[in-house]
Coordinates of C-alpha atoms and ligand atoms in Angstrom, one line a residue:
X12 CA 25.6 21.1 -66.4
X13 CA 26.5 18.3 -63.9
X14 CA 26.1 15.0 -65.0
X15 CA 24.4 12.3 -63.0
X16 CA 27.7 10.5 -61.9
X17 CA 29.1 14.1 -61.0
X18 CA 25.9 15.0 -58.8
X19 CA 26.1 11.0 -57.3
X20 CA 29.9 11.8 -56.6
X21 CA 29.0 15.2 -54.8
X22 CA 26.4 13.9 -52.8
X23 CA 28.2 11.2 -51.4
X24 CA 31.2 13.6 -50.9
X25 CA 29.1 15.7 -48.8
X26 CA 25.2 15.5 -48.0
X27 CA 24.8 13.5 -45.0
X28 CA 21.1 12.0 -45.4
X29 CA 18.7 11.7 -42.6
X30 CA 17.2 8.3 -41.4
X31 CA 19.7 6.6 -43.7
X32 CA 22.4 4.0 -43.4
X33 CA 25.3 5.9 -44.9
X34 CA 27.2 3.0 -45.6
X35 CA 24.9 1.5 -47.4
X36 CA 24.2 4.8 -49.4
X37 CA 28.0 5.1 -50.6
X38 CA 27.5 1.9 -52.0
X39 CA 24.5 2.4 -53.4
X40 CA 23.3 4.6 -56.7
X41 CA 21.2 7.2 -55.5
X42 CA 17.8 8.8 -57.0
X43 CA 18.5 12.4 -57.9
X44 CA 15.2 14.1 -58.2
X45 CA 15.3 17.1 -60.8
X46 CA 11.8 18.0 -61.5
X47 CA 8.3 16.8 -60.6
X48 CA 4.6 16.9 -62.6
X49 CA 1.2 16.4 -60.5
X50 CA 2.1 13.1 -59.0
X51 CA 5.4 12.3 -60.6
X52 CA 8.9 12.8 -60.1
X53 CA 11.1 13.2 -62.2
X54 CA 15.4 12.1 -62.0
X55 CA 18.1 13.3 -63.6
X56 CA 18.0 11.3 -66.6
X57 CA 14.2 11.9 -67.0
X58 CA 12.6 9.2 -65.6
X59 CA 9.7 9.7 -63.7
X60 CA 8.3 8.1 -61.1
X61 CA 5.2 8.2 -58.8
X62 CA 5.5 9.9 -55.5
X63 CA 3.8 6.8 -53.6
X64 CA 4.6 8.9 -50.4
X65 CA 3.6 12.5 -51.0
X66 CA 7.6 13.3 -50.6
X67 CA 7.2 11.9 -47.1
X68 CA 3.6 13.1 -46.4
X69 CA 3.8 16.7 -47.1
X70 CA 3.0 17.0 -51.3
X71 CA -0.9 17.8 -51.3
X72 CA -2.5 18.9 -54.1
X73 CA 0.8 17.6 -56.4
X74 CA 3.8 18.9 -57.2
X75 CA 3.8 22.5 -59.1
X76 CA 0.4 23.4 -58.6
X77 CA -0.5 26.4 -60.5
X78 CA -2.1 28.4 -57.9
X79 CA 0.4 27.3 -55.7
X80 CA 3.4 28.3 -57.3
X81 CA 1.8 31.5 -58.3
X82 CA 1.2 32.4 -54.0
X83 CA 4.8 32.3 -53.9
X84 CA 5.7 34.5 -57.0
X85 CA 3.2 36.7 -55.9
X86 CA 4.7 37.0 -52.2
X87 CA 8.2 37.5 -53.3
X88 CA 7.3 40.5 -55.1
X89 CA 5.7 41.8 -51.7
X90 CA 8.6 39.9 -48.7
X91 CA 10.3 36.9 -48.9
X92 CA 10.8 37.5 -44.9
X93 CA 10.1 39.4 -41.8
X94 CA 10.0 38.2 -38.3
X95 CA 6.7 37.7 -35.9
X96 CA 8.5 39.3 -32.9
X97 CA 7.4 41.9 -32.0
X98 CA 6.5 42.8 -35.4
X99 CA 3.5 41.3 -37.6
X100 CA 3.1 40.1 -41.3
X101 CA 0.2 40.1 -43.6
X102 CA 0.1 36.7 -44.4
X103 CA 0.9 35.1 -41.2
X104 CA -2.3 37.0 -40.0
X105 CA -4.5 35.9 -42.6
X106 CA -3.2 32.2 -42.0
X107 CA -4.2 32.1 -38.7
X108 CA -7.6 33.2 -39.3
X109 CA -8.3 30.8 -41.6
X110 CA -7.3 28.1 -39.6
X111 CA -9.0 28.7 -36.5
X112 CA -12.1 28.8 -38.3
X113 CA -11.5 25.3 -39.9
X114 CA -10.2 23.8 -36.6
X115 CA -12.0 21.9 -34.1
X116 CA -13.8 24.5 -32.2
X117 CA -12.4 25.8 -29.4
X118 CA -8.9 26.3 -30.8
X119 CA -8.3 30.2 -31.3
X120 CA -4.5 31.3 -31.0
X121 CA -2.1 29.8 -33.6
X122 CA 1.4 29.7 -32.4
X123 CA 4.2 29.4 -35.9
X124 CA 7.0 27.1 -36.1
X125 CA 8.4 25.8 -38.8
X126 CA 8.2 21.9 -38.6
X127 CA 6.2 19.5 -36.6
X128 CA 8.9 18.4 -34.1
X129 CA 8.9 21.9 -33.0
X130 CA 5.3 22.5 -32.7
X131 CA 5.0 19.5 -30.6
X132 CA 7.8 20.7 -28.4
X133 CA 5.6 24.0 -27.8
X134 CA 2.4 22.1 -27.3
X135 CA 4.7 19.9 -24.2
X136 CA 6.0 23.7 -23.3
X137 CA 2.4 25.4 -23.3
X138 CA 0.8 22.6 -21.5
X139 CA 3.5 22.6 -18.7
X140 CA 3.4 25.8 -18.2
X141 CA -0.2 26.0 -17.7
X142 CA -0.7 23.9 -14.8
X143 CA 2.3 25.7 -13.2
X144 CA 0.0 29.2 -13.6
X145 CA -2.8 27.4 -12.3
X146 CA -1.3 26.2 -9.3
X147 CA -0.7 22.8 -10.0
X148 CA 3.3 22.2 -10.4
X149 CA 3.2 18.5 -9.4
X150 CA 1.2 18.1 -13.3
X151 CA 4.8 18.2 -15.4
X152 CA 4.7 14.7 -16.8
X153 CA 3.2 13.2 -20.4
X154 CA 1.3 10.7 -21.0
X155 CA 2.1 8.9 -24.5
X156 CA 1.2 6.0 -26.4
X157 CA 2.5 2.7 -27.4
X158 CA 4.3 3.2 -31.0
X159 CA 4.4 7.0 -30.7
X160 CA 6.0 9.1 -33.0
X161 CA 6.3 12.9 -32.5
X162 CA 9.6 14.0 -34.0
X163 CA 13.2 14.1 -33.1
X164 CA 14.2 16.9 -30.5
X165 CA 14.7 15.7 -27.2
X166 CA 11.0 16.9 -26.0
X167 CA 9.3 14.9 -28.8
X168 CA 11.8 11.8 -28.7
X169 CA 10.5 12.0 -24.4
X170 CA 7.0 10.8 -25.3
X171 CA 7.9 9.0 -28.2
X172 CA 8.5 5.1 -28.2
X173 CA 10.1 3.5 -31.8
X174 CA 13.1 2.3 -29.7
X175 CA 14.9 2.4 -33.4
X176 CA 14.8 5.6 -33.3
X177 CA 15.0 6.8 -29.4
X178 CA 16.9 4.1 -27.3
X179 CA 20.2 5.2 -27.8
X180 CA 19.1 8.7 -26.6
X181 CA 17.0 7.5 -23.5
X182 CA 19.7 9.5 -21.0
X183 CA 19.0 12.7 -22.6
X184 CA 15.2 12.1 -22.6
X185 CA 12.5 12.7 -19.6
X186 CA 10.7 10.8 -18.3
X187 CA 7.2 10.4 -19.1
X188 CA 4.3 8.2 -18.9
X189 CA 2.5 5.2 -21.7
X190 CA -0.8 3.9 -22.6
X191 CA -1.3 1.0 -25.3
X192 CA -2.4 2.6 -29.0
X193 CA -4.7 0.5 -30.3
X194 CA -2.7 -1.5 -32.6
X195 CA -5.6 -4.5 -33.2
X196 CA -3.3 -6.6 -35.4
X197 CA -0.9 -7.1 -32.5
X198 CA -3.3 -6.4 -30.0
X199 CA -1.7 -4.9 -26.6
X200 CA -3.9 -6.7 -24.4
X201 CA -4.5 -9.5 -26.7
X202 CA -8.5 -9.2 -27.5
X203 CA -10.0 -8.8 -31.0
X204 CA -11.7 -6.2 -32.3
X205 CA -14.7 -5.7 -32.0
X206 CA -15.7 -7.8 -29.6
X207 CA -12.9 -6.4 -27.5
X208 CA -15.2 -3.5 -26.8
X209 CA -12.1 -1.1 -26.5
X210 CA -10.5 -3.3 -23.8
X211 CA -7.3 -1.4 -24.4
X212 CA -9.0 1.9 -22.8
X213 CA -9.3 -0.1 -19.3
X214 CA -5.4 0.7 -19.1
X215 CA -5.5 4.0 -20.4
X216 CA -7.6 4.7 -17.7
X217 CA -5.6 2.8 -15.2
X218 CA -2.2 5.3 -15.9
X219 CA -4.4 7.9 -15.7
X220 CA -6.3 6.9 -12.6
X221 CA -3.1 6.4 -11.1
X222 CA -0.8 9.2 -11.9
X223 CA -3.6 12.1 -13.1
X224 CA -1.7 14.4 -10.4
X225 CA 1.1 14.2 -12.0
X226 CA 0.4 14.3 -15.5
X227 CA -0.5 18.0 -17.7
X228 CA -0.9 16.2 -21.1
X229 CA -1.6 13.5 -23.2
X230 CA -0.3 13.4 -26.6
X231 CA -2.0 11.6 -29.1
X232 CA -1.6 10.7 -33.5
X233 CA -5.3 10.8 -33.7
X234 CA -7.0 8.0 -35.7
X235 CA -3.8 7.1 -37.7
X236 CA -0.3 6.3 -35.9
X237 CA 1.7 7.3 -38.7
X238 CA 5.5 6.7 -38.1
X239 CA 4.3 3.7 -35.7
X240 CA 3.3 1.9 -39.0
X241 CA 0.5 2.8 -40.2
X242 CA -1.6 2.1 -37.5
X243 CA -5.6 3.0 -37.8
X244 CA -7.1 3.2 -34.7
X245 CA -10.8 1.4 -34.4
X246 CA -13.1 3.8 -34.4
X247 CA -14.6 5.3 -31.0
X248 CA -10.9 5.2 -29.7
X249 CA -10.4 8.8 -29.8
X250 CA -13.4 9.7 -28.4
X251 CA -12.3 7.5 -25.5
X252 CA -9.0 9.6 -24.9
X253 CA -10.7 13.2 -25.2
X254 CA -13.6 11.4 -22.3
X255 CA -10.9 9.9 -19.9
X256 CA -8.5 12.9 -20.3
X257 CA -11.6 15.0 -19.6
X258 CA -12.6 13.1 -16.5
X259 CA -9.6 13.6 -14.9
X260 CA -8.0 16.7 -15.5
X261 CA -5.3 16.1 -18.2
X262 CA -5.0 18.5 -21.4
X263 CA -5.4 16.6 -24.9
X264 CA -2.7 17.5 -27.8
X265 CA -3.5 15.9 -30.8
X266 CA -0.4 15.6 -32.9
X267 CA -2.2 15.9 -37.2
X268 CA 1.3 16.7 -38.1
X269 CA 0.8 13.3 -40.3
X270 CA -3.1 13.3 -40.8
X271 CA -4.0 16.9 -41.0
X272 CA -4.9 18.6 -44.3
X273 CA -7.3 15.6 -45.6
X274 CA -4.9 12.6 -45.5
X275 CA -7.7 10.7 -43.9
X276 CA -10.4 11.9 -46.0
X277 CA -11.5 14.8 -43.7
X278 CA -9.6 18.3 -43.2
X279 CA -8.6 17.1 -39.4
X280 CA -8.2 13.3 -37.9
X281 CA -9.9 14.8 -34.9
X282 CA -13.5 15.5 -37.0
X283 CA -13.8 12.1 -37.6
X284 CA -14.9 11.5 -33.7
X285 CA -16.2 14.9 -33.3
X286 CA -13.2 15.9 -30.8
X287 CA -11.8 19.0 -29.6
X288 CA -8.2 19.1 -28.5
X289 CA -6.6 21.5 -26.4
X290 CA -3.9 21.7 -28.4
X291 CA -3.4 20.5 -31.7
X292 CA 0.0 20.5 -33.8
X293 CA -0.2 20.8 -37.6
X294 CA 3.2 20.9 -40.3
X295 CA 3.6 18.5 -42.9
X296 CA 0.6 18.8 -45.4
X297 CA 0.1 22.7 -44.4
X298 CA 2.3 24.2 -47.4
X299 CA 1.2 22.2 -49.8
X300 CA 4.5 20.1 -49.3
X301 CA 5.9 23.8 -51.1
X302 CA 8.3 25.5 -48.2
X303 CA 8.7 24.2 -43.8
X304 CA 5.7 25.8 -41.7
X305 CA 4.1 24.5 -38.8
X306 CA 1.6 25.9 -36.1
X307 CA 0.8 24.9 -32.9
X308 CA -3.1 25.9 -31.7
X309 CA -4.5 26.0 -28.7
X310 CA -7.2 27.9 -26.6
X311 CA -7.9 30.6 -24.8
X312 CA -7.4 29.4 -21.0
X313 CA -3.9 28.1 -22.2
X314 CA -3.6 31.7 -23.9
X315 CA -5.0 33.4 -20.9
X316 CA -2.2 31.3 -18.9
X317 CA 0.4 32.9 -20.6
X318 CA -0.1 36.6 -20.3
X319 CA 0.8 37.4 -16.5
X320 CA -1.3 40.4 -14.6
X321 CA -0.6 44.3 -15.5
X322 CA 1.3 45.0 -13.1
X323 CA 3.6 41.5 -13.9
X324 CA 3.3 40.7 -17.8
X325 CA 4.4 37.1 -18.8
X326 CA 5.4 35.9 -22.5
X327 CA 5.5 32.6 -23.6
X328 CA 9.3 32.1 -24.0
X329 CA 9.8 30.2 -27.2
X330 CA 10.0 31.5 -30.9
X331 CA 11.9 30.6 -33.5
X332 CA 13.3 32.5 -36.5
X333 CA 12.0 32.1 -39.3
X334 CA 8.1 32.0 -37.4
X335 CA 5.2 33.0 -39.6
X336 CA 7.6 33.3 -42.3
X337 CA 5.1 35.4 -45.3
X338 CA 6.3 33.0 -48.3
X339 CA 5.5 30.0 -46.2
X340 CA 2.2 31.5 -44.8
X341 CA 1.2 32.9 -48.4
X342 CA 1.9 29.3 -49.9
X343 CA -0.5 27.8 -47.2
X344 CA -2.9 29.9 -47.5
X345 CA -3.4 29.3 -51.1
X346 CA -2.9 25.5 -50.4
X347 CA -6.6 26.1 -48.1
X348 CA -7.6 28.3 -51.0
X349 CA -7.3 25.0 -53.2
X350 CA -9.1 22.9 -50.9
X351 CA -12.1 25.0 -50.7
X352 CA -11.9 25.9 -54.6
X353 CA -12.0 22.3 -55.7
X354 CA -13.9 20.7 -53.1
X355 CA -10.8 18.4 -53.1
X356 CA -12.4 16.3 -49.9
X357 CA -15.5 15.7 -51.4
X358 CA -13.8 15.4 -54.8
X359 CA -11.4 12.2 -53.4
X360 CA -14.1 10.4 -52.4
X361 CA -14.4 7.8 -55.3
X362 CA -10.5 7.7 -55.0
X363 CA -10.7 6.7 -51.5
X364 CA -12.8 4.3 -52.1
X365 CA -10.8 2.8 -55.2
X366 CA -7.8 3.0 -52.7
X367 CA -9.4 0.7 -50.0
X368 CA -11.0 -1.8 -52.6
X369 CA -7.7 -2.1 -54.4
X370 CA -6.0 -2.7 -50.7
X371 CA -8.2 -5.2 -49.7
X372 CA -7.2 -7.4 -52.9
X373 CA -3.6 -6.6 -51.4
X374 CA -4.8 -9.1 -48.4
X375 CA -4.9 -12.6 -50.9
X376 CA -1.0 -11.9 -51.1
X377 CA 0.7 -15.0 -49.2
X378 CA 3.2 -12.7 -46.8
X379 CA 0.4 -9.9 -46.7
X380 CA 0.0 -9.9 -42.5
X381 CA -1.9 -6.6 -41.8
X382 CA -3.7 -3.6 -44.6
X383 CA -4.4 -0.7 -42.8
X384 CA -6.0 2.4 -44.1
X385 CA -8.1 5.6 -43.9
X386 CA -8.4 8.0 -46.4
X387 CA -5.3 7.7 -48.0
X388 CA -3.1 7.2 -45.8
X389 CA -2.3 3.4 -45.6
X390 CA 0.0 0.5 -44.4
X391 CA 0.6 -2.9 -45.5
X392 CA 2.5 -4.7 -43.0
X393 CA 4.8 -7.8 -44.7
X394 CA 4.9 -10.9 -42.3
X395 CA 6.6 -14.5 -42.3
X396 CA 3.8 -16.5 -41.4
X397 CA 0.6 -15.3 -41.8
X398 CA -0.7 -17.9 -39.7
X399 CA 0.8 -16.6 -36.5
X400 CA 1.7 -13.4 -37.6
X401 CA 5.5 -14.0 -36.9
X402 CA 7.6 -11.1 -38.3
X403 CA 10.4 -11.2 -40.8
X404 CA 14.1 -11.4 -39.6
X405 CA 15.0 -7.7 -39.4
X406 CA 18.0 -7.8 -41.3
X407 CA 16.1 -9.6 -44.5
X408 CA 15.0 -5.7 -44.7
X409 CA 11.6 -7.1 -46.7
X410 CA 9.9 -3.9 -46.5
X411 CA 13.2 -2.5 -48.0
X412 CA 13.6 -4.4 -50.7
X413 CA 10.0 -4.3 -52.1
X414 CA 10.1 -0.6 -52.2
X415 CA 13.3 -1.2 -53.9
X416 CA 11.9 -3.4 -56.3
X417 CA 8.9 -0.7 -56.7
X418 CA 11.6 2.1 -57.7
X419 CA 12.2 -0.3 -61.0
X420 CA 8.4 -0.2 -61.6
X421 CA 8.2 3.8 -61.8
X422 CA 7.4 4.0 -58.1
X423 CA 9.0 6.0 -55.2
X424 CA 7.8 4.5 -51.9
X425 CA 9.1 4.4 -48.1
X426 CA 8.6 1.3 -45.9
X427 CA 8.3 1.5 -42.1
X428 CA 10.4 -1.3 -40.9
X429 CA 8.6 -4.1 -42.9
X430 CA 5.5 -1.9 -43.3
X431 CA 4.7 -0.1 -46.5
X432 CA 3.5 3.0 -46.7
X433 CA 1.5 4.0 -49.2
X434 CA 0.5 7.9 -49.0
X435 CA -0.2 9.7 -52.2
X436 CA -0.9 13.3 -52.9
X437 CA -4.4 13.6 -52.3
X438 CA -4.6 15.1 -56.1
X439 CA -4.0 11.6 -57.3
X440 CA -6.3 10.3 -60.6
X441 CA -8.0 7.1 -60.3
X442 CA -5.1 5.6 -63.7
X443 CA -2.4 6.6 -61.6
X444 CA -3.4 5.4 -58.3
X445 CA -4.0 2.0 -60.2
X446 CA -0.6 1.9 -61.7
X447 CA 1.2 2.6 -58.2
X448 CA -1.1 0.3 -56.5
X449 CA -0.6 -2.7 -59.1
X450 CA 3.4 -1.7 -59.1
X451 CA 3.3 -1.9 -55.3
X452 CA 1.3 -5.7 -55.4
X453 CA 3.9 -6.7 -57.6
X454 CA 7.1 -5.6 -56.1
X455 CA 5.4 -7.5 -52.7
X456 CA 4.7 -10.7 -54.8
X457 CA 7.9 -10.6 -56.4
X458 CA 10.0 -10.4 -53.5
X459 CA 8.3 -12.6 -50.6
X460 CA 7.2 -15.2 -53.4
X461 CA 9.8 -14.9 -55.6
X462 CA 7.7 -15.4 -58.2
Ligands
PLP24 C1 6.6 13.8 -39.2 C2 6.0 13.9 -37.8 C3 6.5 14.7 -36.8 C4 7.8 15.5 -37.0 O1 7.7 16.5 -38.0 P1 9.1 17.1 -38.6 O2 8.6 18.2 -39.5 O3 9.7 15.9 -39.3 O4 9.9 17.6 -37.4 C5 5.8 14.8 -35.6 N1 4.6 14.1 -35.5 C6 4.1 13.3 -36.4 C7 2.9 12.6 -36.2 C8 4.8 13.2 -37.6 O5 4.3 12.3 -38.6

């Protein structure tokens, strides 16, 4: 067996972590998960912890879920792998079934990948290649929003905007148009909400108004911005986008990669405003948080756009290789299997709401700017000055240090900038969402008060 020190020593030899200083890391003493339980993890010395952040948003119904675990057993005995082109799997077809008939309507073909960055790429690909078919090749731009995230290959860096993460990169990137996301603690257009009556949309419509001709899609984090910080939209925003996008001529892809599979308290962000996407990209949450799948689904004109005539067949040009791999799609499958079983979105409802009144205390915290939440999802943004709202020096690293300070308390958690994000498996028991909560209020208190 390897001893802590010896796996600490390996790991800085040679894993090269991603989003991570790696300076700092060689200094530091790195967390080496072993094992997890339900909500905990557990190190190498046995301590466990509570997964604050659903191992980055993907861990669902808790870690080792029986039936989940069982899926995959029961798969391996069958295929641990066989490829989608040009041949077909069992439970890569039984996947897709299932989720068209829980998407928004209108969605029927489900295109695999195996993480969200790629089924965002496809959705930019499909859409392009759309209005090309229908005669429109001037439509080859994006439209994107303020604070976007939608991974990290050059297509989804194009119409994203954390400048942290893309700046250095804008050569490689195209072009592509913005719109304000309705951020209403820093407003975009300086109103308050809800007497701004959605002022922000006025500019939406003005990009679009302008440069409709030009544009094939928007892309959109429905309802929650999750890699932006946290950001809830106000409700009636969405709708907005799917009525403007409508009116003039622009495909909607709604990116759930972060809010699909009840992270906001329904299946889909979308359902909350009763919207229909034409394309909508899903990873993340869809295993379980068990093994890397993602789909991309769209409808049937954008299908339709895609097959050529008889006498000159098209393809869509774009696979990967590992799409609709069976052990992934098995372990998804069951992870829908579990939803409907359980009646795990009607079931979190009291833990929702425990969530939000616990946050809300969260606000009497001096340094506490902004709590944002929906479902469980959430994000409490650290400030200076509450009084006008001015940030923290970046390189205090405040949002850092108090999920630092939260690791000591039995907690793992992930800030966003000074933002922290608080996401836990939706399987999450009322005790334990009150320890990680309290641990959390803590860590803030002790490190902007110093008390
Ligand atoms: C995480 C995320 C992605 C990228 O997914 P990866 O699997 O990390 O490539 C894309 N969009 C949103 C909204 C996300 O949260």
């Amino acid at each position: 067996m390897y001893t802590t020190e010896r796996l600490r020593e390996l790991d800085k030899l040679y894993v090269w972590h991603p989003f991570t200083r790696m300076r700092e890391w060689l200094e530091g003493e790195p967390l080496i998960i072993e094992r997890a339980q339900g909500v905990y993890l557990i190190d190498t010395e046995g301590r466990r912890y509570i997964d604050g952040v659903s191992s980055l948003w993907v861990t669902v119904h808790g870690h080792r879920k029986r039936e989940l675990d069982r899926a995959i057993r029961e798969q391996l005995k069958k295929v641990a792998h066989s490829t989608l082109l040009g041949l077909s799997n069992v439970p890569s077809i039984l996947l897709a079934e299932r989720l068209v008939r829980i998407a928004p309507k209108g969605l029927t073909k489900v295109f695999y990948s195996d993480n969200g960055s790629t089924a965002v790429e496809i959705a930019l690909k499909l859409a392009f290649y759309y209005w090309q078919k229908r005669g429109r090749p001037e439509k080859k731009r994006f439209l994107s929003f303020s604070g976007a995230y939608h991974g990290d290959t050059i297509g989804s860096m194009s119409v994203g905007e954390i400048d942290l993460f893309v700046e250095r990169y804008r050569p490689l990137l195209f072009p592509s148009y913005r719109a304000p996301y309705p951020y209403c603690y820093r407003c975009p257009v300086g109103r308050t909400y809800p007497e701004c009556s959605l002022k922000c949309v006025e500019r939406l419509e003005a990009v679009l108004k302008r440069a409709h001709r030009r544009i094939s899609a928007c892309i959109i984090e429905p309802v929650v911005q999750g890699a932006g910080g946290m950001v809830v939209a106000p409700q009636g925003f969405l709708r907005e986008v799917r009525r403007l996008t409508k009116k003039y001529n622009v495909l909607l892809i709604a990116d759930e990669v972060a809010t699909g599979f009840g992270r906001t308290g329904r299946m889909f962000a979308c359902q909350w405003e009763d919207v229909s996407p034409d394309i909508l990209c899903l990873a993340k949450g869809i295993t379980g948080g068990y093994l890397p799948l993602a789909v991309t689904l769209t409808t049937e004109p954008i299908f339709r756009a895609h097959l050529g005539t008889r006498k000159n067949p098209d393809a869509f040009y774009h696979g990967h290789t590992y799409t609709g791999n069976p052990l992934a799609c098995s372990v998804a499958l069951a992870n829908l299997e579990v939803f409907e079983k359980e009646r795990v979105l009607d079931r979190i409802q009291p833990v929702v709401e425990l969530f939000s009144s616990i946050l809300e205390g969260f606000r009497e915290l001096r340094h506490v700017g902004d709590v944002r939440y929906r479902g469980l999802m959430a994000g409490i943004e650290l400030v200076e000055d509450r009084q006008t709202k001015k940030p923290y020096r970046a390189d205090l690293r405040m949002g850092w240090r108090v999920c630092m300070n939260a690791r000591k308390r039995g907690v793992v958690v992930r800030p966003l900038g000074d933002t922290i994000v608080v996401m836990p498996p939706l399987s999450i028991k009322k005790r334990e969402l009150k320890r990680l909560l309290s641990a959390i209020y803590e860590s803030i208190r002790e490190v902007t008060e110093g008390a």
